[in-house]
Amino acid sequence: MKKINEFKLTVDSKSINESFARVVVSAFVTALDPTLEEIADLKTAVSEAVTNCIVHGYRDTYGKIYISGVIDDANYVKITIRDKGCGIKDIHEAMTPLFTTGGGDRAGLGFTVMESFCDKVKVRSSDSKGTSVTLIKKIEGKSQW
């Protein structure tokens, strides 16, 4: 696949930046003429990934969240959200529905939501070095390229 467009963004791990990330990603994919449902799916998945960085990756501290996006010539969008936080000890366990390390106020459905709204979700993590979540979604609209 040939890369058609890309972006890179770095934000502080503050809750206010979760909505900013959603807007950036939705604006980025507009050139593919996505449906409202496709935009909503991507925004929701990005929201979950960014929230995981804030709540779980950096826990009681602040850090940076690195967001990048690529569109290829087959209308696939690949969004990667990465932190340099505490990492995930057991990715398989963390991706199990209802599992959470966030206490009683968290539902433990973040990865499940991401997987339901994207074609593919890849998670890499290193203990004490951070986590990278890659969301891949095919947009069925007509590309402007």
Coordinates of C-alpha atoms in Angstrom, one line a residue, residues 5-137:
N5 CA -1.2 11.4 3.7
E6 CA 0.0 11.5 7.3
F7 CA 0.1 13.6 10.5
K8 CA 1.8 13.6 13.8
L9 CA 0.6 15.2 17.0
T10 CA 1.9 15.4 20.5
V11 CA -0.4 16.5 23.4
D12 CA -0.2 16.5 27.2
S13 CA -2.0 13.7 29.0
K14 CA -4.8 15.9 30.2
S15 CA -8.5 15.0 29.8
I16 CA -9.2 18.1 27.7
N17 CA -6.9 16.7 25.0
E18 CA -9.1 13.6 24.5
S19 CA -11.7 15.7 22.6
F20 CA -9.0 17.5 20.7
A21 CA -7.5 14.2 19.5
R22 CA -11.0 13.1 18.3
V23 CA -11.4 16.3 16.3
V24 CA -8.0 16.1 14.7
V25 CA -8.6 12.5 13.6
S26 CA -12.0 13.2 12.2
A27 CA -10.7 16.2 10.3
F28 CA -7.8 14.1 9.0
V29 CA -10.1 11.4 7.4
T30 CA -12.5 13.9 5.7
A31 CA -10.5 13.7 2.5
L32 CA -11.8 10.1 2.2
D33 CA -15.4 11.2 2.3
P34 CA -16.3 9.0 5.3
T35 CA -19.9 8.3 6.4
L36 CA -21.0 9.8 9.7
E37 CA -20.9 6.3 11.2
E38 CA -17.2 5.8 10.1
I39 CA -16.2 9.1 11.6
A40 CA -18.1 8.3 14.9
D41 CA -16.4 4.9 15.0
L42 CA -12.9 6.3 14.6
K43 CA -13.6 9.1 17.1
T44 CA -14.9 6.7 19.7
A45 CA -11.9 4.3 19.3
V46 CA -9.4 7.2 19.5
S47 CA -11.2 8.5 22.6
E48 CA -10.8 5.1 24.3
A49 CA -7.1 4.9 23.4
V50 CA -6.3 8.4 24.5
T51 CA -8.3 7.9 27.7
N52 CA -6.3 4.7 28.4
C53 CA -3.1 6.7 28.1
I54 CA -4.3 9.3 30.6
V55 CA -6.0 7.0 33.1
H56 CA -3.8 3.9 33.0
G57 CA -0.5 4.9 31.2
Y58 CA 0.3 7.9 33.3
R59 CA -2.0 7.1 36.3
D60 CA -1.2 9.8 38.9
T61 CA 1.2 11.8 36.8
Y62 CA 1.4 13.7 33.5
G63 CA 3.3 12.9 30.3
K64 CA 3.0 13.2 26.6
I65 CA 0.6 11.3 24.2
Y66 CA 1.9 10.8 20.7
I67 CA -0.7 10.4 18.0
S68 CA 0.0 9.7 14.4
G69 CA -2.1 8.9 11.4
V70 CA -1.6 7.5 7.9
I71 CA -4.0 7.1 5.0
D72 CA -3.0 4.7 2.2
D73 CA -4.1 4.4 -1.4
A74 CA -6.6 1.7 -0.5
N75 CA -8.5 4.0 1.9
Y76 CA -7.2 2.4 5.1
V77 CA -6.6 4.8 8.0
K78 CA -4.0 3.8 10.6
I79 CA -4.0 5.8 13.8
T80 CA -1.4 5.1 16.4
I81 CA -1.7 6.4 20.0
R82 CA 1.4 6.0 22.1
D83 CA 2.5 6.9 25.6
K84 CA 5.7 6.5 27.6
G85 CA 3.8 5.5 30.8
C86 CA 3.9 2.5 33.0
G87 CA 3.1 0.0 30.3
I88 CA 0.8 -3.1 30.4
K89 CA 2.1 -6.1 32.2
D90 CA -0.3 -8.6 30.4
I91 CA -1.8 -7.3 27.2
H92 CA -4.0 -10.4 26.7
E93 CA -5.5 -9.9 30.2
A94 CA -5.9 -6.1 29.6
M95 CA -7.8 -6.8 26.4
T96 CA -10.3 -9.1 28.2
P97 CA -13.7 -7.5 28.4
L98 CA -14.5 -6.0 31.9
F99 CA -10.9 -6.3 33.1
T100 CA -9.6 -3.0 34.5
T101 CA -6.8 -1.7 36.7
G102 CA -8.7 1.6 37.1
G103 CA -10.9 0.6 40.1
G104 CA -14.7 0.7 40.4
D105 CA -15.3 3.8 38.3
R106 CA -13.9 2.0 35.1
A107 CA -15.9 -0.5 33.1
G108 CA -12.9 -2.3 31.5
L109 CA -14.4 -2.1 28.0
G110 CA -11.9 0.2 26.3
F111 CA -10.1 -2.3 24.1
T112 CA -13.4 -4.1 23.4
V113 CA -14.9 -0.8 22.1
M114 CA -11.8 -0.1 20.0
E115 CA -12.0 -3.6 18.5
S116 CA -15.7 -3.2 17.7
F117 CA -15.2 0.1 15.9
C118 CA -12.1 -0.8 13.9
D119 CA -11.1 -3.5 11.5
K120 CA -7.9 -4.2 13.5
V121 CA -6.4 -3.2 16.8
K122 CA -2.7 -3.8 17.6
V123 CA -1.3 -3.3 21.1
R124 CA 2.3 -3.3 22.0
S125 CA 3.6 -2.5 25.5
S126 CA 6.7 -2.7 27.6
D127 CA 6.6 -2.6 31.4
S128 CA 7.7 0.9 32.6
K129 CA 8.3 2.1 29.0
G130 CA 4.8 2.7 27.6
T131 CA 2.1 1.4 25.3
S132 CA 1.3 1.8 21.6
V133 CA -2.2 1.2 20.3
T134 CA -2.7 1.1 16.5
L135 CA -6.2 1.4 15.1
I136 CA -6.8 0.4 11.5
K137 CA -10.1 1.1 9.7

